[in-house]
Structure formats: structure tokens, C-alpha cells
mmCIF file of C-alpha atoms and ligand atoms in Angstrom:
data_model
loop_
_atom_site.group_PDB
_atom_site.id
_atom_site.type_symbol
_atom_site.label_atom_id
_atom_site.label_comp_id
_atom_site.label_asym_id
_atom_site.label_seq_id
_atom_site.Cartn_x
_atom_site.Cartn_y
_atom_site.Cartn_z
ATOM 1 C CA MET O 1449 113.246 170.587 -55.492
ATOM 2 C CA THR O 1450 115.932 168.157 -56.613
ATOM 3 C CA GLN O 1451 114.418 164.860 -57.647
ATOM 4 C CA LEU O 1452 116.302 161.987 -56.077
ATOM 5 C CA ARG O 1453 114.333 158.964 -57.226
ATOM 6 C CA TYR O 1454 116.574 156.556 -59.081
ATOM 7 C CA ASN O 1455 116.297 153.227 -60.837
ATOM 8 C CA ARG O 1456 117.094 150.645 -58.153
ATOM 9 C CA ARG O 1457 115.845 147.641 -60.097
ATOM 10 C CA VAL O 1458 119.337 146.694 -61.221
ATOM 11 C CA ALA O 1459 121.116 144.460 -58.685
ATOM 12 C CA PHE O 1460 124.354 146.264 -58.143
ATOM 13 C CA GLN O 1461 127.378 146.283 -55.898
ATOM 14 C CA TRP O 1462 128.593 149.758 -55.054
ATOM 15 C CA ARG O 1463 132.360 150.238 -55.435
ATOM 16 C CA PRO O 1464 133.337 153.424 -53.551
ATOM 17 C CA LYS O 1465 137.010 152.896 -54.474
ATOM 18 C CA LEU O 1466 136.043 153.535 -58.107
ATOM 19 C CA GLY O 1467 134.571 156.930 -57.175
ATOM 20 C CA GLN O 1468 131.016 155.798 -57.833
ATOM 21 C CA HIS O 1469 128.551 158.627 -57.179
ATOM 22 C CA PHE O 1470 125.673 158.288 -59.579
ATOM 23 C CA LEU O 1471 123.823 161.294 -60.869
ATOM 24 C CA ALA O 1472 120.351 160.600 -59.540
ATOM 25 C CA SER O 1473 118.726 164.017 -59.920
ATOM 26 C CA LYS O 1474 116.667 164.155 -63.110
ATOM 27 C CA SER O 1475 116.662 167.942 -63.091
ATOM 28 C CA PHE O 1476 120.468 168.129 -62.887
ATOM 29 C CA ARG O 1477 120.863 165.468 -65.578
ATOM 30 C CA ARG O 1478 118.701 167.610 -67.826
ATOM 31 C CA ARG O 1479 120.517 170.825 -66.920
ATOM 32 C CA ILE O 1480 123.843 169.175 -67.699
ATOM 33 C CA ILE O 1481 122.784 167.703 -71.029
ATOM 34 C CA GLU O 1482 121.420 171.068 -72.126
ATOM 35 C CA ALA O 1483 124.654 172.847 -71.145
ATOM 36 C CA LEU O 1484 126.874 170.610 -73.301
ATOM 37 C CA GLY O 1485 126.291 172.267 -76.668
ATOM 38 C CA LEU O 1486 126.160 168.902 -78.446
ATOM 39 C CA ARG O 1487 125.776 168.582 -82.219
ATOM 40 C CA ALA O 1488 123.689 165.896 -83.904
ATOM 41 C CA ASP O 1489 126.762 164.575 -85.756
ATOM 42 C CA ASP O 1490 128.993 164.367 -82.662
ATOM 43 C CA LEU O 1491 130.901 161.310 -81.564
ATOM 44 C CA VAL O 1492 130.734 161.525 -77.760
ATOM 45 C CA ILE O 1493 133.217 159.702 -75.563
ATOM 46 C CA GLU O 1494 131.754 159.251 -72.117
ATOM 47 C CA ILE O 1495 134.079 158.587 -69.170
ATOM 48 C CA GLY O 1496 132.614 156.238 -66.541
ATOM 49 C CA PRO O 1497 128.962 155.831 -67.650
ATOM 50 C CA GLY O 1498 128.176 154.059 -64.352
ATOM 51 C CA ARG O 1499 124.531 152.993 -64.549
ATOM 52 C CA GLY O 1500 123.944 154.955 -67.746
ATOM 53 C CA ALA O 1501 122.350 158.022 -66.126
ATOM 54 C CA MET O 1502 123.770 160.371 -68.757
ATOM 55 C CA THR O 1503 124.476 157.822 -71.485
ATOM 56 C CA ALA O 1504 120.864 157.501 -72.592
ATOM 57 C CA LEU O 1505 120.411 161.285 -72.743
ATOM 58 C CA LEU O 1506 123.629 161.643 -74.760
ATOM 59 C CA ALA O 1507 122.545 158.906 -77.192
ATOM 60 C CA GLU O 1508 119.261 160.725 -77.903
ATOM 61 C CA ARG O 1509 121.152 163.789 -79.073
ATOM 62 C CA VAL O 1510 124.209 162.625 -81.009
ATOM 63 C CA LYS O 1511 125.246 160.250 -83.747
ATOM 64 C CA GLN O 1512 127.374 157.900 -81.622
ATOM 65 C CA VAL O 1513 128.335 157.465 -77.964
ATOM 66 C CA VAL O 1514 131.337 155.416 -76.876
ATOM 67 C CA ALA O 1515 131.233 154.872 -73.103
ATOM 68 C CA ILE O 1516 134.313 153.604 -71.231
ATOM 69 C CA GLU O 1517 133.662 151.922 -67.879
ATOM 70 C CA LEU O 1518 136.160 150.237 -65.562
ATOM 71 C CA ASP O 1519 133.720 148.278 -63.376
ATOM 72 C CA PRO O 1520 133.033 144.929 -65.114
ATOM 73 C CA THR O 1521 129.683 144.453 -63.323
ATOM 74 C CA LEU O 1522 128.419 147.770 -64.656
ATOM 75 C CA VAL O 1523 129.814 146.980 -68.111
ATOM 76 C CA GLU O 1524 127.609 143.853 -68.298
ATOM 77 C CA VAL O 1525 124.492 145.778 -67.224
ATOM 78 C CA LEU O 1526 125.235 148.613 -69.664
ATOM 79 C CA LYS O 1527 125.869 146.229 -72.573
ATOM 80 C CA ARG O 1528 122.426 144.678 -72.055
ATOM 81 C CA GLN O 1529 120.783 148.089 -71.611
ATOM 82 C CA PHE O 1530 122.249 149.645 -74.773
ATOM 83 C CA GLN O 1531 122.240 146.657 -77.106
ATOM 84 C CA GLY O 1532 121.629 147.477 -80.758
ATOM 85 C CA GLY O 1533 121.613 151.287 -80.550
ATOM 86 C CA ASN O 1534 124.139 154.041 -81.135
ATOM 87 C CA VAL O 1535 125.991 153.342 -77.868
ATOM 88 C CA GLU O 1536 129.165 151.287 -77.705
ATOM 89 C CA ILE O 1537 130.152 150.161 -74.217
ATOM 90 C CA LEU O 1538 133.871 149.568 -73.761
ATOM 91 C CA ALA O 1539 135.305 147.804 -70.727
ATOM 92 C CA GLY O 1540 138.471 149.679 -69.875
ATOM 93 C CA ASP O 1541 140.406 152.380 -68.111
ATOM 94 C CA ILE O 1542 140.114 155.919 -69.460
ATOM 95 C CA LEU O 1543 143.735 156.539 -68.440
ATOM 96 C CA THR O 1544 144.979 154.037 -71.020
ATOM 97 C CA THR O 1545 142.426 154.859 -73.713
ATOM 98 C CA ASN O 1546 143.768 156.424 -76.899
ATOM 99 C CA LEU O 1547 141.138 158.996 -77.899
ATOM 100 C CA ALA O 1548 142.726 159.569 -81.305
ATOM 101 C CA ASP O 1549 142.496 155.870 -82.233
ATOM 102 C CA LEU O 1550 138.966 155.675 -80.890
ATOM 103 C CA SER O 1551 137.826 158.676 -82.932
ATOM 104 C CA ARG O 1552 139.495 157.344 -86.094
ATOM 105 C CA ARG O 1553 137.871 153.946 -85.603
ATOM 106 C CA HIS O 1554 134.512 155.738 -85.772
ATOM 107 C CA GLY O 1555 135.547 157.669 -88.865
ATOM 108 C CA GLU O 1556 135.894 160.978 -86.985
ATOM 109 C CA GLU O 1557 138.775 163.426 -86.706
ATOM 110 C CA ARG O 1558 137.523 164.784 -83.402
ATOM 111 C CA CYS O 1559 135.223 163.819 -80.584
ATOM 112 C CA PHE O 1560 133.297 165.451 -77.752
ATOM 113 C CA VAL O 1561 134.302 164.266 -74.264
ATOM 114 C CA PHE O 1562 131.874 164.126 -71.363
ATOM 115 C CA GLY O 1563 132.321 162.638 -67.911
ATOM 116 C CA ASN O 1564 130.990 162.750 -64.384
ATOM 117 C CA LEU O 1565 134.495 161.931 -63.249
ATOM 118 C CA PRO O 1566 135.556 159.422 -60.616
ATOM 119 C CA TYR O 1567 137.081 161.970 -58.236
ATOM 120 C CA TYR O 1568 139.965 159.759 -57.029
ATOM 121 C CA ILE O 1569 141.684 160.231 -60.407
ATOM 122 C CA THR O 1570 140.393 163.648 -61.520
ATOM 123 C CA SER O 1571 143.821 165.136 -62.085
ATOM 124 C CA PRO O 1572 145.352 162.186 -64.032
ATOM 125 C CA ILE O 1573 142.230 162.090 -66.231
ATOM 126 C CA ILE O 1574 142.456 165.805 -67.013
ATOM 127 C CA HIS O 1575 146.169 165.467 -67.892
ATOM 128 C CA HIS O 1576 145.417 162.437 -70.056
ATOM 129 C CA LEU O 1577 142.586 164.202 -71.904
ATOM 130 C CA PHE O 1578 144.657 167.277 -72.713
ATOM 131 C CA GLU O 1579 147.287 165.025 -74.315
ATOM 132 C CA PHE O 1580 144.601 164.386 -76.922
ATOM 133 C CA ALA O 1581 143.538 168.041 -77.218
ATOM 134 C CA PRO O 1582 143.816 168.166 -81.055
ATOM 135 C CA TRP O 1583 141.304 165.294 -81.288
ATOM 136 C CA ILE O 1584 138.784 166.909 -78.951
ATOM 137 C CA ARG O 1585 136.182 169.298 -80.396
ATOM 138 C CA GLY O 1586 134.594 170.080 -77.056
ATOM 139 C CA MET O 1587 134.625 168.793 -73.533
ATOM 140 C CA ALA O 1588 132.555 169.077 -70.350
ATOM 141 C CA LEU O 1589 133.484 167.458 -67.063
ATOM 142 C CA LEU O 1590 131.727 167.185 -63.736
ATOM 143 C CA VAL O 1591 134.457 167.571 -61.102
ATOM 144 C CA GLN O 1592 134.846 168.579 -57.458
ATOM 145 C CA ARG O 1593 133.978 172.273 -57.111
ATOM 146 C CA GLU O 1594 137.453 172.986 -55.737
ATOM 147 C CA VAL O 1595 139.020 171.508 -58.899
ATOM 148 C CA ALA O 1596 136.567 173.461 -61.084
ATOM 149 C CA GLU O 1597 137.727 176.644 -59.366
ATOM 150 C CA ARG O 1598 141.374 175.756 -59.946
ATOM 151 C CA LEU O 1599 140.773 174.949 -63.615
ATOM 152 C CA THR O 1600 139.058 178.287 -64.252
ATOM 153 C CA ALA O 1601 141.106 180.519 -61.899
ATOM 154 C CA ARG O 1602 142.694 183.689 -63.265
ATOM 155 C CA PRO O 1603 146.187 184.992 -62.366
ATOM 156 C CA GLY O 1604 146.211 186.674 -58.973
ATOM 157 C CA SER O 1605 143.592 184.355 -57.506
ATOM 158 C CA ARG O 1606 144.608 181.931 -54.757
ATOM 159 C CA ASP O 1607 143.309 179.008 -56.858
ATOM 160 C CA TYR O 1608 145.542 179.821 -59.851
ATOM 161 C CA GLY O 1609 148.246 177.204 -60.385
ATOM 162 C CA TYR O 1610 149.583 174.544 -62.714
ATOM 163 C CA LEU O 1611 146.134 173.034 -63.386
ATOM 164 C CA SER O 1612 144.761 176.467 -64.409
ATOM 165 C CA VAL O 1613 147.649 177.031 -66.831
ATOM 166 C CA LEU O 1614 147.286 173.524 -68.284
ATOM 167 C CA ALA O 1615 143.537 173.994 -68.889
ATOM 168 C CA GLN O 1616 143.946 177.533 -70.215
ATOM 169 C CA PHE O 1617 146.821 176.506 -72.482
ATOM 170 C CA TYR O 1618 144.547 174.091 -74.357
ATOM 171 C CA SER O 1619 141.103 175.602 -73.856
ATOM 172 C CA GLU O 1620 138.878 178.304 -72.468
ATOM 173 C CA PRO O 1621 137.386 176.636 -69.400
ATOM 174 C CA ARG O 1622 134.211 177.993 -67.797
ATOM 175 C CA LEU O 1623 132.526 176.921 -64.574
ATOM 176 C CA ALA O 1624 128.956 176.370 -65.813
ATOM 177 C CA PHE O 1625 127.199 175.642 -62.497
ATOM 178 C CA VAL O 1626 127.552 173.982 -59.121
ATOM 179 C CA VAL O 1627 125.921 170.610 -58.408
ATOM 180 C CA PRO O 1628 125.114 169.842 -54.733
ATOM 181 C CA PRO O 1629 125.998 166.486 -53.083
ATOM 182 C CA GLY O 1630 122.274 165.622 -52.851
ATOM 183 C CA ALA O 1631 122.077 165.274 -56.649
ATOM 184 C CA PHE O 1632 124.149 162.059 -56.414
ATOM 185 C CA VAL O 1633 123.546 158.606 -54.943
ATOM 186 C CA PRO O 1634 125.427 158.070 -52.689
ATOM 187 C CA PRO O 1635 126.168 161.781 -52.044
ATOM 188 C CA PRO O 1636 129.871 162.753 -52.152
ATOM 189 C CA LYS O 1637 131.357 164.737 -49.247
ATOM 190 C CA VAL O 1638 132.052 167.753 -51.461
ATOM 191 C CA GLN O 1639 130.199 169.991 -53.878
ATOM 192 C CA SER O 1640 130.673 169.376 -57.583
ATOM 193 C CA ALA O 1641 130.628 171.650 -60.621
ATOM 194 C CA LEU O 1642 130.312 171.287 -64.360
ATOM 195 C CA VAL O 1643 133.245 172.749 -66.281
ATOM 196 C CA ASP O 1644 132.762 173.447 -69.947
ATOM 197 C CA PHE O 1645 136.007 173.563 -71.966
ATOM 198 C CA ARG O 1646 135.945 175.459 -75.236
ATOM 199 C CA MET O 1647 138.879 173.752 -76.942
ATOM 200 C CA ARG O 1648 141.149 176.488 -78.287
ATOM 201 C CA ALA O 1649 144.924 176.078 -78.116
ATOM 202 C CA LYS O 1650 146.707 179.275 -77.063
ATOM 203 C CA PHE O 1651 149.667 178.506 -79.337
ATOM 204 C CA PRO O 1652 148.324 176.260 -82.106
ATOM 205 C CA ASP O 1653 151.579 176.445 -84.099
ATOM 206 C CA TRP O 1654 153.775 175.041 -81.344
ATOM 207 C CA ALA O 1655 155.181 171.563 -81.974
ATOM 208 C CA PRO O 1656 153.977 168.885 -79.498
ATOM 209 C CA ASP O 1657 157.508 168.689 -78.029
ATOM 210 C CA ASP O 1658 157.538 172.408 -77.292
ATOM 211 C CA GLN O 1659 154.112 172.180 -75.670
ATOM 212 C CA ALA O 1660 155.375 169.399 -73.401
ATOM 213 C CA ARG O 1661 158.576 171.307 -72.559
ATOM 214 C CA PHE O 1662 156.612 174.471 -71.769
ATOM 215 C CA LEU O 1663 154.292 172.547 -69.425
ATOM 216 C CA GLU O 1664 157.333 171.060 -67.643
ATOM 217 C CA PHE O 1665 158.603 174.636 -67.209
ATOM 218 C CA VAL O 1666 155.210 175.688 -65.799
ATOM 219 C CA LYS O 1667 155.332 172.790 -63.315
ATOM 220 C CA CYS O 1668 158.703 174.096 -62.164
ATOM 221 C CA CYS O 1669 157.342 177.687 -61.846
ATOM 222 C CA PHE O 1670 154.690 176.449 -59.396
ATOM 223 C CA ALA O 1671 156.816 173.711 -57.792
ATOM 224 C CA GLN O 1672 156.922 175.219 -54.303
ATOM 225 C CA LYS O 1673 154.016 177.487 -53.403
ATOM 226 C CA ARG O 1674 155.897 179.389 -50.702
ATOM 227 C CA LYS O 1675 158.754 180.271 -53.079
ATOM 228 C CA ASN O 1676 158.657 183.084 -55.623
ATOM 229 C CA LEU O 1677 159.157 182.413 -59.331
ATOM 230 C CA LEU O 1678 162.869 183.268 -59.243
ATOM 231 C CA ASN O 1679 163.589 180.782 -56.458
ATOM 232 C CA ASN O 1680 161.556 178.025 -58.112
ATOM 233 C CA LEU O 1681 163.303 178.546 -61.449
ATOM 234 C CA THR O 1682 166.834 178.452 -60.051
ATOM 235 C CA ALA O 1683 166.358 174.653 -60.120
ATOM 236 C CA ILE O 1684 166.719 174.809 -63.929
ATOM 237 C CA PHE O 1685 168.221 178.215 -64.931
ATOM 238 C CA ALA O 1686 171.050 180.447 -63.710
ATOM 239 C CA ARG O 1687 169.843 183.086 -61.255
ATOM 240 C CA ALA O 1688 171.307 186.059 -63.156
ATOM 241 C CA HIS O 1689 169.691 184.892 -66.394
ATOM 242 C CA ILE O 1690 166.283 184.668 -64.679
ATOM 243 C CA VAL O 1691 166.585 188.117 -63.051
ATOM 244 C CA GLN O 1692 167.555 189.658 -66.382
ATOM 245 C CA THR O 1693 164.691 187.921 -68.215
ATOM 246 C CA LEU O 1694 162.143 189.000 -65.611
ATOM 247 C CA ALA O 1695 163.362 192.586 -65.913
ATOM 248 C CA GLY O 1696 163.035 192.343 -69.702
ATOM 249 C CA HIS O 1697 159.380 191.463 -69.130
ATOM 250 C CA HIS O 1698 158.899 194.338 -66.636
ATOM 251 C CA LEU O 1699 158.554 191.885 -63.744
ATOM 252 C CA PRO O 1700 160.229 192.355 -60.323
ATOM 253 C CA PRO O 1701 162.502 189.559 -58.981
ATOM 254 C CA SER O 1702 159.936 188.983 -56.208
ATOM 255 C CA VAL O 1703 157.104 188.108 -58.628
ATOM 256 C CA ARG O 1704 155.224 184.854 -57.953
ATOM 257 C CA ALA O 1705 154.078 182.432 -60.648
ATOM 258 C CA GLU O 1706 150.504 182.857 -59.303
ATOM 259 C CA GLU O 1707 150.515 186.439 -60.650
ATOM 260 C CA ILE O 1708 151.446 185.592 -64.254
ATOM 261 C CA GLY O 1709 149.043 184.640 -67.057
ATOM 262 C CA VAL O 1710 149.623 181.903 -69.656
ATOM 263 C CA GLU O 1711 150.816 184.248 -72.441
ATOM 264 C CA GLN O 1712 153.388 185.930 -70.208
ATOM 265 C CA LEU O 1713 154.617 182.570 -68.862
ATOM 266 C CA ALA O 1714 155.069 181.490 -72.474
ATOM 267 C CA GLY O 1715 157.029 184.679 -73.236
ATOM 268 C CA LEU O 1716 159.290 184.086 -70.229
ATOM 269 C CA TRP O 1717 159.908 180.470 -71.209
ATOM 270 C CA GLN O 1718 160.825 181.436 -74.771
ATOM 271 C CA ALA O 1719 163.253 184.077 -73.478
ATOM 272 C CA LEU O 1720 164.830 181.736 -70.932
ATOM 273 C CA VAL O 1721 165.511 178.666 -73.061
HETATM 274 N N1 SAM U 1870 128.308 158.649 -65.230
HETATM 275 C C1 SAM U 1870 127.669 158.016 -64.092
HETATM 276 C C2 SAM U 1870 126.688 158.976 -63.472
HETATM 277 O O1 SAM U 1870 126.829 160.178 -63.743
HETATM 278 O O2 SAM U 1870 125.814 158.541 -62.739
HETATM 279 C C3 SAM U 1870 128.684 157.526 -63.072
HETATM 280 C C4 SAM U 1870 129.673 158.545 -62.588
HETATM 281 S S1 SAM U 1870 130.678 157.972 -61.250
HETATM 282 C C5 SAM U 1870 131.101 159.522 -60.506
HETATM 283 C C6 SAM U 1870 132.235 157.550 -62.020
HETATM 284 C C7 SAM U 1870 132.203 156.300 -62.874
HETATM 285 O O3 SAM U 1870 133.502 156.105 -63.422
HETATM 286 C C8 SAM U 1870 131.862 155.020 -62.133
HETATM 287 O O4 SAM U 1870 130.927 154.289 -62.871
HETATM 288 C C9 SAM U 1870 133.192 154.258 -62.049
HETATM 289 O O5 SAM U 1870 133.063 152.860 -62.005
HETATM 290 C C10 SAM U 1870 133.862 154.730 -63.335
HETATM 291 N N2 SAM U 1870 135.347 154.675 -63.320
HETATM 292 C C11 SAM U 1870 136.180 154.739 -62.251
HETATM 293 N N3 SAM U 1870 137.465 154.711 -62.648
HETATM 294 C C12 SAM U 1870 137.447 154.631 -64.004
HETATM 295 C C13 SAM U 1870 138.464 154.556 -65.013
HETATM 296 N N4 SAM U 1870 139.780 154.591 -64.686
HETATM 297 N N5 SAM U 1870 138.099 154.462 -66.319
HETATM 298 C C14 SAM U 1870 136.779 154.438 -66.656
HETATM 299 N N6 SAM U 1870 135.771 154.500 -65.749
HETATM 300 C C15 SAM U 1870 136.090 154.603 -64.444
#
């Protein structure tokens, strides 16, 4: 049975607006830590350590943990709790944190990113993290199950969309397991899931500018769900050019972006521009 006892000794004001759902289940904390594939010499960047539920377990296994927390009350508690060890607590917003600078400051080229994410900004965090993909060796995020399914969806599935392409452009994401609401205090309204991202760029030779331009193109492909690819793309290319390019890729004019994998989207983009 899931263990729900949790350290309540620390006086603490719960801030639901910051997406605070603390991982209270010892068995799930252990399952998660074991699923991360950490290395003893890793620098781990933890997003939103909260009350340190995972921070202590991370610190036991790796060389250095840098934990970034937005809530100043929690920052004070964490700083006292982790004084003098291999954990650095930073007061700040993950969305404005430069992971490359942070890694360099610790003498590392790349870091491992872990976070039980505040769900109100899941998508901006994921976009922000992938901007630092070359500096990330590995990554595992606890997200809403619905987001986990979108991140890992394959072409043809109803969950496949821009977020799937983004994740699969930079990594091989895998839904490791589902975590029920009862594992958290207070419990969220939705199920959660751990997604493990094996960082592997699909097109490692592409310049950063091309990567950004391709992702803008992908956004346009999925812009309006009820429209097919051709109709979405007429916002940026001439209709005849699109029809001809689709035909060159053995795709009918009625094809939808949801049916096309990352490699083929990349081929279409290169032929269109
Ligand atoms: N890691 C803890 C755990 O598993 O029990 C807490 C996870 S809780 C879902 C999310 C944490 O992220 C909270 O501690 C919250 O204060 C923090 N947070 C919210 N927005 C943040 C932001 N923009 N940058 C950094 N931390 C943030």
C-alpha cells in the first residue's frame, strides 16, 4: 500500500498557486529515484524541490545537486536542511534559469535535470528545458499523465501534436510509470506520470537557427487541429508548392500533421523552404 506519512514538523504555508503537491509516498519516491539512471558523477538540477522530498535522495546518489525553488519560505527551510552538503539551494524561477551557465559554474559540460513539476507551467518549463538540450545529459520529469501521453505519443495517435514532435526532436521520451494522486500531499485532481527523456537530437548537425525555424514550422503544421496539413501551411507557403511537395513525399493533399513523424516533417520542411 502507498505510504502517505510525511514530515509535518516544518511549519509551512501551502501555496496552491505555485503548483505545490508534495511527493509524500516513500515507495513512489524510491521507485522514481531508481528509475532515473543517475551516475555518481552527475550534476543534478532539480526543479522545485519543495520540502526536499526528492532532494535528499538525489544528493545521496550524485556528486552535486542544484535545486531551484520559487517559494521563498521553502527556500529558507531547504537552506537550513541542506547546509554544508552537496546540495545548493537557489531561490529563483526555473523559467529564467540558464542551465548552461549553471552547469559551467559547477565545472560541468552537461547536467541531469529532474523535477516533480509545478503543473501550472508544465509546458513553458518543457520548452525552456529543450532550449538547453545540448547541456542536458539526461532528464526525467513528473508531469500530468495527459501531458506524459502527449510527449510520448506516436504519429497516428490522437495525443500526437506539437509537444510530441518537440520532445521527439530532442530526445527519446518514454512514459516510465503512472503515479496516482494519493502519492502526493495535497493530492492533485489528475493522475501523474514519470517521463524519462533519453537526450538524443534527431538532427545533431542542424544549426540552432534551423532547429528554431523547423519548430516554428511544426507549430504551424499543428496550428488548427480541425484543418489538414495543407490548409494549415497555406498561412506560410503557396498552395501549389505545398501540394507538389506533399506529392513528392508520397503524401495525399488531405494528409493531417497528426499522421506524420518527425523525420518526414523535417523532410517536408527542407523541401518547402
Ligand atoms: N519536489 C517537491 C516534491 O516532489 O515533493 C515539490 C514538487 S511541487 C509539485 C512543485 C514545486 O515547484 C513547489 O515547491 C513550487 O513552489 C515550485 N515552483 C513553482 N513554480 C516554480 C518556478 N517557476 N521555478 C521553480 N520552482 C517552482
